GROMACS .gro file of C-alpha atoms in nm:
model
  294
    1UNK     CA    1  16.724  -1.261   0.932
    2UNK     CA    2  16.480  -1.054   1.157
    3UNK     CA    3  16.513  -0.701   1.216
    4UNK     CA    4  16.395  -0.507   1.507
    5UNK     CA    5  16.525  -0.156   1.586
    6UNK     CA    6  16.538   0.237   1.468
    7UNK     CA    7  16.674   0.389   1.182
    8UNK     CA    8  16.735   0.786   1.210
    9UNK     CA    9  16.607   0.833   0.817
   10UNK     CA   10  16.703   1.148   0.635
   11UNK     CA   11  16.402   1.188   0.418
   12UNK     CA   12  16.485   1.357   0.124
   13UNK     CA   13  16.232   1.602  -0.061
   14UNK     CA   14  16.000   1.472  -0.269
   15UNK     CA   15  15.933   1.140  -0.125
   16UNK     CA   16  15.610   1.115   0.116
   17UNK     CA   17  15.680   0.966   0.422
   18UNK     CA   18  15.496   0.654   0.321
   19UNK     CA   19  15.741   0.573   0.023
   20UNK     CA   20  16.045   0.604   0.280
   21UNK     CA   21  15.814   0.283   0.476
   22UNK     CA   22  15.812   0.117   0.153
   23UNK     CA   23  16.207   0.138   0.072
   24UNK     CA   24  16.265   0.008   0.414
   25UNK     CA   25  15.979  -0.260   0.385
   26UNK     CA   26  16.167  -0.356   0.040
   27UNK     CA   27  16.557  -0.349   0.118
   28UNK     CA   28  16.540  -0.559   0.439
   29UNK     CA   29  16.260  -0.760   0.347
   30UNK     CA   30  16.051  -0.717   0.643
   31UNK     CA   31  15.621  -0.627   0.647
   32UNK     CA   32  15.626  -0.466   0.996
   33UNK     CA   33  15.763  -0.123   0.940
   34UNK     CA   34  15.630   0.203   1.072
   35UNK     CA   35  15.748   0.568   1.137
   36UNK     CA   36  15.715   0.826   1.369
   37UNK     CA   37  15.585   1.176   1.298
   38UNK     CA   38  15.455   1.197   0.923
   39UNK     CA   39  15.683   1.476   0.712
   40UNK     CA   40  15.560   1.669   0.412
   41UNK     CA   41  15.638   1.508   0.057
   42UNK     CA   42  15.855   1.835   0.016
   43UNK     CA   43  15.985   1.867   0.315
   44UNK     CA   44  16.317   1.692   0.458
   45UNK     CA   45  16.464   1.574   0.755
   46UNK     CA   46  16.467   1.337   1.029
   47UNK     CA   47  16.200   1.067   0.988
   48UNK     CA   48  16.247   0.770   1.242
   49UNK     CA   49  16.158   0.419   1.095
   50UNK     CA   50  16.103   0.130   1.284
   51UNK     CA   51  16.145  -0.266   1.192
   52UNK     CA   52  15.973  -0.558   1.368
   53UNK     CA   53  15.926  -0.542   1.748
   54UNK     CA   54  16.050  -0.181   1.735
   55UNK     CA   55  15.728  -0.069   1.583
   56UNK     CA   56  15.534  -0.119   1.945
   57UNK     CA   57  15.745   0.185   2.061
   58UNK     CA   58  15.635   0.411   1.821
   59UNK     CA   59  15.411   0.593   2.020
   60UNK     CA   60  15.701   0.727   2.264
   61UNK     CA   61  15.888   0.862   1.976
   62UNK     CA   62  15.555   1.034   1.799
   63UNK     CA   63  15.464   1.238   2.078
   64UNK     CA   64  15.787   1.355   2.166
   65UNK     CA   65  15.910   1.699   2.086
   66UNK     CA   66  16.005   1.788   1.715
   67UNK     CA   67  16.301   2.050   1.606
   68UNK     CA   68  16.250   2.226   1.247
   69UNK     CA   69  16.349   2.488   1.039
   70UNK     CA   70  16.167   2.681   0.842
   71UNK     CA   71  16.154   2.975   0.575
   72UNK     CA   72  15.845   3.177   0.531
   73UNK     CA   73  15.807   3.383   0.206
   74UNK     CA   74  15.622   3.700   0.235
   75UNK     CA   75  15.323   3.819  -0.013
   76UNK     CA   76  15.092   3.504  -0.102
   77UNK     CA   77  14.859   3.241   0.029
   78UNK     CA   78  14.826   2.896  -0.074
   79UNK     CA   79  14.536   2.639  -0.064
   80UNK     CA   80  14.791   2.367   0.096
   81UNK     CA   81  15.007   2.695   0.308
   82UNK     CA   82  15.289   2.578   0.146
   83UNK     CA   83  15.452   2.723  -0.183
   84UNK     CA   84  15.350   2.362  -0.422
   85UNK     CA   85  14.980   2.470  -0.379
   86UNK     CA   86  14.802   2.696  -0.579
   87UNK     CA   87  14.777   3.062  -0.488
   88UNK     CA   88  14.458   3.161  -0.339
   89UNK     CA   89  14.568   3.481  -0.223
   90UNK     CA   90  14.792   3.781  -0.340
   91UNK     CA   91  14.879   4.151  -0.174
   92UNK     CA   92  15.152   4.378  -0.172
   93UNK     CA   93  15.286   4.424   0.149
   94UNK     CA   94  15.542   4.641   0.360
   95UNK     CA   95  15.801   4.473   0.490
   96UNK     CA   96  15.841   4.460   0.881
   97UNK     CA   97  16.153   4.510   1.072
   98UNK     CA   98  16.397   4.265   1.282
   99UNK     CA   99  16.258   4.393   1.605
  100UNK     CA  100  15.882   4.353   1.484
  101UNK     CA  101  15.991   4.003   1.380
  102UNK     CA  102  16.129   3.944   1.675
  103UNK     CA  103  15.867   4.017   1.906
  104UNK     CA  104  15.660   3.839   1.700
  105UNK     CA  105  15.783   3.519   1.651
  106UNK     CA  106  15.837   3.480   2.051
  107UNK     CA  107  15.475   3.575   2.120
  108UNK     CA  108  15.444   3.259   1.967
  109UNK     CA  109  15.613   3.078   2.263
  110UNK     CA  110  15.375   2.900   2.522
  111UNK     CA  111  15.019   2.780   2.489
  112UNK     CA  112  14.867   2.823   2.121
  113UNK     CA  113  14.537   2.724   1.932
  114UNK     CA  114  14.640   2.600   1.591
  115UNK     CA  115  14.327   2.499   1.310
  116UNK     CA  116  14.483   2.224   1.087
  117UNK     CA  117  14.495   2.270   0.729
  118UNK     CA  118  14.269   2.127   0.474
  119UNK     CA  119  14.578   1.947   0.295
  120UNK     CA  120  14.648   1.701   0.659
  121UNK     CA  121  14.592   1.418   0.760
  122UNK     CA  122  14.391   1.494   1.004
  123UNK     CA  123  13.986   1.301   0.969
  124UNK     CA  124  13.665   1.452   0.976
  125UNK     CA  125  13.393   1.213   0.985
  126UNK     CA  126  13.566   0.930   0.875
  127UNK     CA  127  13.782   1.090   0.570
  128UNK     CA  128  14.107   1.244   0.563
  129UNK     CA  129  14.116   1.634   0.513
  130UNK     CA  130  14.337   1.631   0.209
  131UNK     CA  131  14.089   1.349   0.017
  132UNK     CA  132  13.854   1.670   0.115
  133UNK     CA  133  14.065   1.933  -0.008
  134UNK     CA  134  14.136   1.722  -0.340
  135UNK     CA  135  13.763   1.690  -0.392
  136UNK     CA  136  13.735   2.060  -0.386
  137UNK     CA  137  13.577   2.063  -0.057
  138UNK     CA  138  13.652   2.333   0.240
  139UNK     CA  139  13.514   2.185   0.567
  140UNK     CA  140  13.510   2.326   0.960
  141UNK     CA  141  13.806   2.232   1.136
  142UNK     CA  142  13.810   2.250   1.517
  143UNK     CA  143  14.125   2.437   1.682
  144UNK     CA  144  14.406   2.204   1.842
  145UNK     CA  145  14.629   2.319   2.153
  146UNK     CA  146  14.956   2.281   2.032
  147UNK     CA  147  15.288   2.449   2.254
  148UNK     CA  148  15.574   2.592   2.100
  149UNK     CA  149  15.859   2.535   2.364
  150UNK     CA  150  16.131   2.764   2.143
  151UNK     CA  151  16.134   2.966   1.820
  152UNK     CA  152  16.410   3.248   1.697
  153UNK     CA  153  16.491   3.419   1.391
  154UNK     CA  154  16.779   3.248   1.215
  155UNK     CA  155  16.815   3.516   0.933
  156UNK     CA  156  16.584   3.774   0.679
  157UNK     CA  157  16.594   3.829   0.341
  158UNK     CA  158  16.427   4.101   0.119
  159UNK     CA  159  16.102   3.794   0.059
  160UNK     CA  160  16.059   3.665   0.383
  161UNK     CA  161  16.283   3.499   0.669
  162UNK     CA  162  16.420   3.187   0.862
  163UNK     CA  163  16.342   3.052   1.210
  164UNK     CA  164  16.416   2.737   1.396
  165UNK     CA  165  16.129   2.626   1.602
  166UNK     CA  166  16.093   2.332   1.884
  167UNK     CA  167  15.698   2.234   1.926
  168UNK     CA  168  15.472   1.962   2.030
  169UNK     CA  169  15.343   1.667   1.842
  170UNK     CA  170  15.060   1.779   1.585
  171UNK     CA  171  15.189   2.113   1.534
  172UNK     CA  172  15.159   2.237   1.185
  173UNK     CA  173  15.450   2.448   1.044
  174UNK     CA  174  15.270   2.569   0.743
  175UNK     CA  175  14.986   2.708   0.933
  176UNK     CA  176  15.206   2.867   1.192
  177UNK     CA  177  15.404   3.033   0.857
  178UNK     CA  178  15.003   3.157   0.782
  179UNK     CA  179  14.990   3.292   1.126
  180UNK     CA  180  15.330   3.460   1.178
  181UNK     CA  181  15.231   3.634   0.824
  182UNK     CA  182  14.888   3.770   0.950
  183UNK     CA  183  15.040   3.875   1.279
  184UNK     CA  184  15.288   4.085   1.066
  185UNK     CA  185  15.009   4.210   0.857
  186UNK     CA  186  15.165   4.037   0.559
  187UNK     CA  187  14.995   3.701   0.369
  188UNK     CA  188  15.281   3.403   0.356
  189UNK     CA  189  15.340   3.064   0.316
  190UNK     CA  190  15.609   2.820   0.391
  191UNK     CA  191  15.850   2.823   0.139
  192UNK     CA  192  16.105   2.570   0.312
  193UNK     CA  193  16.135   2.272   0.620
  194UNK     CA  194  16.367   2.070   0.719
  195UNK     CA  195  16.289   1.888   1.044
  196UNK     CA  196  16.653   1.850   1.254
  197UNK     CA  197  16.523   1.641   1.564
  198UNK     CA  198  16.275   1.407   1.672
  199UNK     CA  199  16.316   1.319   2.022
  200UNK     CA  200  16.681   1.205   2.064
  201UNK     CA  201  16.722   1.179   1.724
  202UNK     CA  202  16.890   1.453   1.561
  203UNK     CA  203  16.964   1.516   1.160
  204UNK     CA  204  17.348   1.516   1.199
  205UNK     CA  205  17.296   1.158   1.281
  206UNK     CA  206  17.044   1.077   1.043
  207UNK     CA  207  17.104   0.853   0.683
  208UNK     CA  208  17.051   0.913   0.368
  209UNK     CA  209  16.852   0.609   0.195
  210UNK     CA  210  17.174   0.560  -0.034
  211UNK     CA  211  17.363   0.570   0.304
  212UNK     CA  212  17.096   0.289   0.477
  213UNK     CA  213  17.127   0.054   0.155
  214UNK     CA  214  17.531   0.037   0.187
  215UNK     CA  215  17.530  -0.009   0.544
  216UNK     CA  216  17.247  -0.175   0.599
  217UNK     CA  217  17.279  -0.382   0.953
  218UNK     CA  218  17.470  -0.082   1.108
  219UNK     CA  219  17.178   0.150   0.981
  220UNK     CA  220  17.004   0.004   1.259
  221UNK     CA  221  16.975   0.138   1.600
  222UNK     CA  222  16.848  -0.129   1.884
  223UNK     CA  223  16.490  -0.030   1.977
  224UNK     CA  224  16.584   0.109   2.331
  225UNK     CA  225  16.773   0.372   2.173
  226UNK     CA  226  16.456   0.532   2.158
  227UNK     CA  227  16.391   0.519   2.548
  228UNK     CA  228  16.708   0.728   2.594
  229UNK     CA  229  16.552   0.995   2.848
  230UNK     CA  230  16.371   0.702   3.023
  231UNK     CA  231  16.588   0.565   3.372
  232UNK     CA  232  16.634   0.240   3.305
  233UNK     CA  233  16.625  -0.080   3.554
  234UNK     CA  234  16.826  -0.400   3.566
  235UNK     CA  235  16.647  -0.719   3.702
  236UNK     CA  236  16.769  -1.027   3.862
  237UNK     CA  237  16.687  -1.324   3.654
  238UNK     CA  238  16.352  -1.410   3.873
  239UNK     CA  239  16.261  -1.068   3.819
  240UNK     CA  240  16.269  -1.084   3.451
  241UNK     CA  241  16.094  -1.397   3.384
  242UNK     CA  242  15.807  -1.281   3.642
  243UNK     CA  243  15.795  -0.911   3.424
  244UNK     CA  244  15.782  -1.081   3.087
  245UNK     CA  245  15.511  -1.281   3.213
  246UNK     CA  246  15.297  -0.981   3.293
  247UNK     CA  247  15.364  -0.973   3.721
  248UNK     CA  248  15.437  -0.709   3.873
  249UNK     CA  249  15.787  -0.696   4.130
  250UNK     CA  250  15.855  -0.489   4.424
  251UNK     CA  251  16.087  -0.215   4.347
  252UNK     CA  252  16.276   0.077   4.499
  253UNK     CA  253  16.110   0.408   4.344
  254UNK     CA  254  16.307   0.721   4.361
  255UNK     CA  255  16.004   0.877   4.143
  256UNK     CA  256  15.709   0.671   4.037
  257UNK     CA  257  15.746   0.741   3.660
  258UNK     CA  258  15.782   0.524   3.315
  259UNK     CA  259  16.144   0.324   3.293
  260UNK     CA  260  16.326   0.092   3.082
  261UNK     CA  261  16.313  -0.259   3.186
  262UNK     CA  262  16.686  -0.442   3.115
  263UNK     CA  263  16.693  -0.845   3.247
  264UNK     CA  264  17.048  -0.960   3.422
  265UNK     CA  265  17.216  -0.985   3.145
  266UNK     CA  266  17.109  -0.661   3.013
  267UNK     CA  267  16.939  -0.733   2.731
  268UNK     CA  268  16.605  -0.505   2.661
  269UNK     CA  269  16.298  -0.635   2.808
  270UNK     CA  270  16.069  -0.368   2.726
  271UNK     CA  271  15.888  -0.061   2.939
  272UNK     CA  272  15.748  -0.060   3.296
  273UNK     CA  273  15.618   0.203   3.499
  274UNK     CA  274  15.655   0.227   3.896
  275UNK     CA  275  15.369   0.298   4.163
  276UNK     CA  276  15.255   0.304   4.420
  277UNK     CA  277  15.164  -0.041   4.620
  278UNK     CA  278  14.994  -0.167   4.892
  279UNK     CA  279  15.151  -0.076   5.257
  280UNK     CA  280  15.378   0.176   5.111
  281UNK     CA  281  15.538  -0.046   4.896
  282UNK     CA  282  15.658   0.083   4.562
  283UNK     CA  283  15.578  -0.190   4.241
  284UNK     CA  284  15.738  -0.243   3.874
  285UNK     CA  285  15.437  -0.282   3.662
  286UNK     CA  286  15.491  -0.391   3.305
  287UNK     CA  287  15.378  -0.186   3.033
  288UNK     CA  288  15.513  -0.298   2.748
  289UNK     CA  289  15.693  -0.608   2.716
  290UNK     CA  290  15.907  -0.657   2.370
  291UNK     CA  291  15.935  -1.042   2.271
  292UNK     CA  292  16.217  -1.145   2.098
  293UNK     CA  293  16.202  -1.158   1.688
  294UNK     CA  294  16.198  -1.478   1.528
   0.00000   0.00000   0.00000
């Protein structure tokens, strides 16, 4: 049988995000599998894996916002900003108060230029910055705009603290650990993260891989559950057949924006965005169009 849909994975520590794909790949026998939003090997959390068809949405779920928390230890600096690399940097340091903390962390919130670690995935002429790092090699990395939407101070201890934090795609916990350190005047790394949402996926929903291999058909989510925030649109039967062949159908637009595309019996069709036509008219385009599996 052919899968196509979402399962809200609860990576455990330990395993890279890739080895999670290969589990999947390997209990329901299927080569098209894919994930959105790579995690750490030691960090844990919600990892969303898609099967067959599914894996053409992938994109919507990747650059959606992302919900972690994370502890920062005070006093070192690592090679990989995390506490499995080695230390590359040691002081003593004062520690600062719940109000400096505080302020802090929320200067954080809006706009922010973040330079991606050496141990990412991120390429520079063609090769990955950790096959860099591993080769002993420090190269220039260009700053990314990132946005932090939301970050507070969940609790201190006498080594460091934890905050939750809501951010864009490609934002970097471990160097934003580095950077609420140097603010503070103290070195740190990341000591813990645990990722809690993805989208419309959150980690109280999420399954263990034990959990996925015992219930392994209701593990999985239909694909459209990860169009949740889109509006979606139900088509007459002419409709539908001329939007899975690629036409595009006059519509009524409320807002000209991305939408869900359902047929008349309201099965999933795929994604279509509405504009703007000729002589006012307002048109369902297709954008994506998700064919059935086999």
């Amino acid at each position: 049988m052919m899968h196509s849909g979402v399962i809200n994975v609860l990576k455990p520590p330990g395993m890279t995000s890739h080895d999670v794909v290969s589990f999947i790949r390997r209990l329901y026998g299927i080569k098209r599998v894919g994930h959105a939003g790579t995690l750490d090997p030691a960090a844990a959390g919600v990892l969303p894996i898609f099967l067959g068809n599914a894996t053409r949405l992938v994109e919507y779920l990747s650059d959606a916002d992302k919900h972690y928390r994370a502890e920062l230890t005070f006093g070192f600096e690592t090679d990989t900003g995390d506490d499995t690399g080695q230390i590359i940097a040691s002081s003593p340091y004062t520690r600062p108060s719940s109000i400096q903390i505080r302020e802090t962390l929320a200067a954080f919130i809006g706009v922010n230029e973040q330079i991606p670690p050496m141990y990412s995935a991120v390429k520079i002429g063609g090769k990955k910055l950790y096959e860099l790092a591993r080769a002993g090699q420090v190269v220039e990395r260009k700053p990314r705009t990132i946005m932090i939407h939301a970050i507070a101070l969940v609790a201190e201890h006498e080594a460091g603290l934890v905050f939750d934090v809501t951010c864009s795609k490609g934002t970097y916990i471990r160097t934003l650990c580095a950077d609420i350190g140097r603010k503070l005047n103290c070195l740190a790394v990341m000591s813990f993260l645990v990722r809690t949402r993805v989208g419309n996926f959150c980690l109280e929903q999420s399954l263990t891989l034990e959990e996925i291999a015992l219930l392994k058909e209701k593990a999985v989510q239909k694909p459209d559950s990860v169009l949740a925030h889109f509006p979606a649109v139900i088509l007459s039967e002419q409709d539908s057949n001329a939007v899975k062949n690629g036409r595009s159908i006059c519509c009524q637009a409320n807002a000209l924006d991305l939408v869900t595309i359902y047929d008349w019996q309201k099965t999933f069709i795929g994604i279509g965005r509405k504009i703007s036509g000729a002589e006012g008219q307002s048109l369902l385009t297709p954008v994506k169009i998700l064919s059935p599996d086999r």
